[in-house]
Amino acid sequence: MFIASFITGPFQANCYLLAREPGSDCVVVDPGMGAEEFLGEALKTHHLTPVAVALTHGHIDHVGSARQVGDQYGIPVLCPRDDRHLLADPMAALSDFARPLIEQCYGSTTLREPEEVVDVEPFSHHEYADLDLEFLHAPGHTPGCSMIRMVDAQFGPIVMSGDVVFAGSIGRTDMPGADPAQMSRSLSDVVWPLDDSTHLLPGHGGPTTMAQERISNPFLNRT
């Protein structure tokens, strides 16, 4: 398994490239605001060919370049079904403070969807780049918020945890469309059962493991 990452945009979101090995097909996870500026060089450096974009949820800091990347490479954009509307209407999940920034970056708060969008159903599997991607529906931060799980023969389970769980914290639940009660259920029903050996690659900040979070994350300890 090969994973590369870089940080995008003013919200410092992680964009990941998932592949079996360098020099092969890859999946681009959460190409956030301005990701297209760095993606080409990352693909060239690791000799990767993108075959799909996968989104953990619909917030602009994670999908801000999904259309540009999807359309440029002619590849599908996999988006959790309940967050698809955010691809065209990012302000539906943001407070008004973000409006000037969105207008500055995109010239409008109404955007155009990627040419090819795949509606991802909760807990569905999708195979791209010889990887089995399981979308674990974990709403609360957004209605469609999901974690993307894979199992690697060498490293074991790997979860792109998006904005569900971070090292020592969890995603916010005070934004439009968020639901604290749903987040609590997601933490107890979806996150807590993950095996201790699971590697967590969050949407912001550094990597962690489920074993570490079970011990140190105060939000998980409350579930």
PDB file of N, CA and C in Angstrom, residues 97-134:
ATOM      1  N   PHE A  97     -19.680  33.643   7.933  1.00  0.00           N
ATOM      2  CA  PHE A  97     -18.317  34.172   7.962  1.00  0.00           C
ATOM      3  C   PHE A  97     -17.496  33.676   6.778  1.00  0.00           C
ATOM      4  N   ALA A  98     -17.869  32.502   6.230  1.00  0.00           N
ATOM      5  CA  ALA A  98     -17.102  31.907   5.135  1.00  0.00           C
ATOM      6  C   ALA A  98     -17.472  32.484   3.776  1.00  0.00           C
ATOM      7  N   ARG A  99     -18.578  33.221   3.687  1.00  0.00           N
ATOM      8  CA  ARG A  99     -19.053  33.696   2.384  1.00  0.00           C
ATOM      9  C   ARG A  99     -18.008  34.533   1.640  1.00  0.00           C
ATOM     10  N   PRO A 100     -17.383  35.546   2.279  1.00  0.00           N
ATOM     11  CA  PRO A 100     -16.380  36.331   1.543  1.00  0.00           C
ATOM     12  C   PRO A 100     -15.230  35.481   1.013  1.00  0.00           C
ATOM     13  N   LEU A 101     -14.801  34.492   1.789  1.00  0.00           N
ATOM     14  CA  LEU A 101     -13.698  33.634   1.349  1.00  0.00           C
ATOM     15  C   LEU A 101     -14.100  32.801   0.141  1.00  0.00           C
ATOM     16  N   ILE A 102     -15.303  32.228   0.164  1.00  0.00           N
ATOM     17  CA  ILE A 102     -15.770  31.415  -0.962  1.00  0.00           C
ATOM     18  C   ILE A 102     -15.895  32.279  -2.211  1.00  0.00           C
ATOM     19  N   GLU A 103     -16.443  33.474  -2.056  1.00  0.00           N
ATOM     20  CA  GLU A 103     -16.588  34.373  -3.204  1.00  0.00           C
ATOM     21  C   GLU A 103     -15.229  34.791  -3.747  1.00  0.00           C
ATOM     22  N   GLN A 104     -14.268  35.021  -2.855  1.00  0.00           N
ATOM     23  CA  GLN A 104     -12.929  35.405  -3.295  1.00  0.00           C
ATOM     24  C   GLN A 104     -12.253  34.278  -4.072  1.00  0.00           C
ATOM     25  N   CYS A 105     -12.415  33.048  -3.595  1.00  0.00           N
ATOM     26  CA  CYS A 105     -11.733  31.907  -4.213  1.00  0.00           C
ATOM     27  C   CYS A 105     -12.405  31.436  -5.494  1.00  0.00           C
ATOM     28  N   TYR A 106     -13.744  31.522  -5.550  1.00  0.00           N
ATOM     29  CA  TYR A 106     -14.478  30.923  -6.668  1.00  0.00           C
ATOM     30  C   TYR A 106     -15.302  31.922  -7.469  1.00  0.00           C
ATOM     31  N   GLY A 107     -15.357  33.171  -7.018  1.00  0.00           N
ATOM     32  CA  GLY A 107     -16.121  34.182  -7.738  1.00  0.00           C
ATOM     33  C   GLY A 107     -17.606  34.113  -7.494  1.00  0.00           C
ATOM     34  N   SER A 108     -18.050  33.144  -6.710  1.00  0.00           N
ATOM     35  CA  SER A 108     -19.472  32.954  -6.430  1.00  0.00           C
ATOM     36  C   SER A 108     -19.603  31.947  -5.293  1.00  0.00           C
ATOM     37  N   THR A 109     -20.776  31.914  -4.672  1.00  0.00           N
ATOM     38  CA  THR A 109     -21.045  30.870  -3.682  1.00  0.00           C
ATOM     39  C   THR A 109     -21.885  29.750  -4.279  1.00  0.00           C
ATOM     40  N   THR A 110     -22.185  29.851  -5.559  1.00  0.00           N
ATOM     41  CA  THR A 110     -22.868  28.775  -6.279  1.00  0.00           C
ATOM     42  C   THR A 110     -21.883  28.168  -7.263  1.00  0.00           C
ATOM     43  N   LEU A 111     -21.598  26.894  -7.114  1.00  0.00           N
ATOM     44  CA  LEU A 111     -20.574  26.230  -7.913  1.00  0.00           C
ATOM     45  C   LEU A 111     -21.197  25.226  -8.870  1.00  0.00           C
ATOM     46  N   ARG A 112     -20.383  24.683  -9.758  1.00  0.00           N
ATOM     47  CA  ARG A 112     -20.840  23.670 -10.705  1.00  0.00           C
ATOM     48  C   ARG A 112     -20.348  22.302 -10.258  1.00  0.00           C
ATOM     49  N   GLU A 113     -21.234  21.322 -10.333  1.00  0.00           N
ATOM     50  CA  GLU A 113     -20.852  19.956  -9.979  1.00  0.00           C
ATOM     51  C   GLU A 113     -19.810  19.410 -10.952  1.00  0.00           C
ATOM     52  N   PRO A 114     -19.012  18.436 -10.505  1.00  0.00           N
ATOM     53  CA  PRO A 114     -18.159  17.710 -11.455  1.00  0.00           C
ATOM     54  C   PRO A 114     -19.008  17.046 -12.533  1.00  0.00           C
ATOM     55  N   GLU A 115     -18.398  16.773 -13.669  1.00  0.00           N
ATOM     56  CA  GLU A 115     -19.143  16.170 -14.777  1.00  0.00           C
ATOM     57  C   GLU A 115     -19.665  14.786 -14.424  1.00  0.00           C
ATOM     58  N   GLU A 116     -18.889  14.011 -13.659  1.00  0.00           N
ATOM     59  CA  GLU A 116     -19.314  12.660 -13.291  1.00  0.00           C
ATOM     60  C   GLU A 116     -19.276  12.498 -11.776  1.00  0.00           C
ATOM     61  N   VAL A 117     -20.452  12.431 -11.174  1.00  0.00           N
ATOM     62  CA  VAL A 117     -20.567  12.239  -9.728  1.00  0.00           C
ATOM     63  C   VAL A 117     -21.213  10.883  -9.457  1.00  0.00           C
ATOM     64  N   VAL A 118     -20.608  10.114  -8.580  1.00  0.00           N
ATOM     65  CA  VAL A 118     -21.167   8.834  -8.143  1.00  0.00           C
ATOM     66  C   VAL A 118     -21.749   9.027  -6.748  1.00  0.00           C
ATOM     67  N   ASP A 119     -23.060   8.816  -6.604  1.00  0.00           N
ATOM     68  CA  ASP A 119     -23.691   8.891  -5.288  1.00  0.00           C
ATOM     69  C   ASP A 119     -23.286   7.672  -4.460  1.00  0.00           C
ATOM     70  N   VAL A 120     -22.624   7.921  -3.350  1.00  0.00           N
ATOM     71  CA  VAL A 120     -22.155   6.840  -2.489  1.00  0.00           C
ATOM     72  C   VAL A 120     -23.210   6.555  -1.422  1.00  0.00           C
ATOM     73  N   GLU A 121     -23.687   5.334  -1.395  1.00  0.00           N
ATOM     74  CA  GLU A 121     -24.653   4.915  -0.389  1.00  0.00           C
ATOM     75  C   GLU A 121     -23.924   4.546   0.907  1.00  0.00           C
ATOM     76  N   PRO A 122     -24.580   4.714   2.055  1.00  0.00           N
ATOM     77  CA  PRO A 122     -23.944   4.358   3.327  1.00  0.00           C
ATOM     78  C   PRO A 122     -23.454   2.910   3.350  1.00  0.00           C
ATOM     79  N   PHE A 123     -22.223   2.729   3.788  1.00  0.00           N
ATOM     80  CA  PHE A 123     -21.591   1.422   3.979  1.00  0.00           C
ATOM     81  C   PHE A 123     -21.440   0.637   2.672  1.00  0.00           C
ATOM     82  N   SER A 124     -21.389   1.338   1.568  1.00  0.00           N
ATOM     83  CA  SER A 124     -21.181   0.676   0.280  1.00  0.00           C
ATOM     84  C   SER A 124     -19.689   0.519  -0.004  1.00  0.00           C
ATOM     85  N   HIS A 125     -19.375  -0.414  -0.901  1.00  0.00           N
ATOM     86  CA  HIS A 125     -18.001  -0.680  -1.323  1.00  0.00           C
ATOM     87  C   HIS A 125     -17.816  -0.206  -2.761  1.00  0.00           C
ATOM     88  N   HIS A 126     -16.648   0.368  -3.040  1.00  0.00           N
ATOM     89  CA  HIS A 126     -16.327   0.829  -4.389  1.00  0.00           C
ATOM     90  C   HIS A 126     -14.881   0.450  -4.679  1.00  0.00           C
ATOM     91  N   GLU A 127     -14.632  -0.136  -5.845  1.00  0.00           N
ATOM     92  CA  GLU A 127     -13.291  -0.611  -6.173  1.00  0.00           C
ATOM     93  C   GLU A 127     -12.677   0.248  -7.271  1.00  0.00           C
ATOM     94  N   TYR A 128     -11.583   0.891  -6.927  1.00  0.00           N
ATOM     95  CA  TYR A 128     -10.804   1.694  -7.873  1.00  0.00           C
ATOM     96  C   TYR A 128      -9.332   1.522  -7.532  1.00  0.00           C
ATOM     97  N   ALA A 129      -8.476   1.568  -8.535  1.00  0.00           N
ATOM     98  CA  ALA A 129      -7.026   1.442  -8.345  1.00  0.00           C
ATOM     99  C   ALA A 129      -6.669   0.162  -7.594  1.00  0.00           C
ATOM    100  N   ASP A 130      -7.435  -0.894  -7.829  1.00  0.00           N
ATOM    101  CA  ASP A 130      -7.221  -2.185  -7.168  1.00  0.00           C
ATOM    102  C   ASP A 130      -7.345  -2.070  -5.649  1.00  0.00           C
ATOM    103  N   LEU A 131      -8.169  -1.115  -5.196  1.00  0.00           N
ATOM    104  CA  LEU A 131      -8.425  -0.917  -3.773  1.00  0.00           C
ATOM    105  C   LEU A 131      -9.916  -1.069  -3.511  1.00  0.00           C
ATOM    106  N   ASP A 132     -10.257  -1.748  -2.437  1.00  0.00           N
ATOM    107  CA  ASP A 132     -11.653  -1.863  -2.011  1.00  0.00           C
ATOM    108  C   ASP A 132     -11.917  -0.772  -0.981  1.00  0.00           C
ATOM    109  N   LEU A 133     -12.694   0.234  -1.377  1.00  0.00           N
ATOM    110  CA  LEU A 133     -12.996   1.365  -0.513  1.00  0.00           C
ATOM    111  C   LEU A 133     -14.379   1.171   0.096  1.00  0.00           C
ATOM    112  N   GLU A 134     -14.439   1.050   1.413  1.00  0.00           N
ATOM    113  CA  GLU A 134     -15.718   0.931   2.112  1.00  0.00           C
ATOM    114  C   GLU A 134     -16.034   2.266   2.778  1.00  0.00           C
TER     115      GLU A 134
END
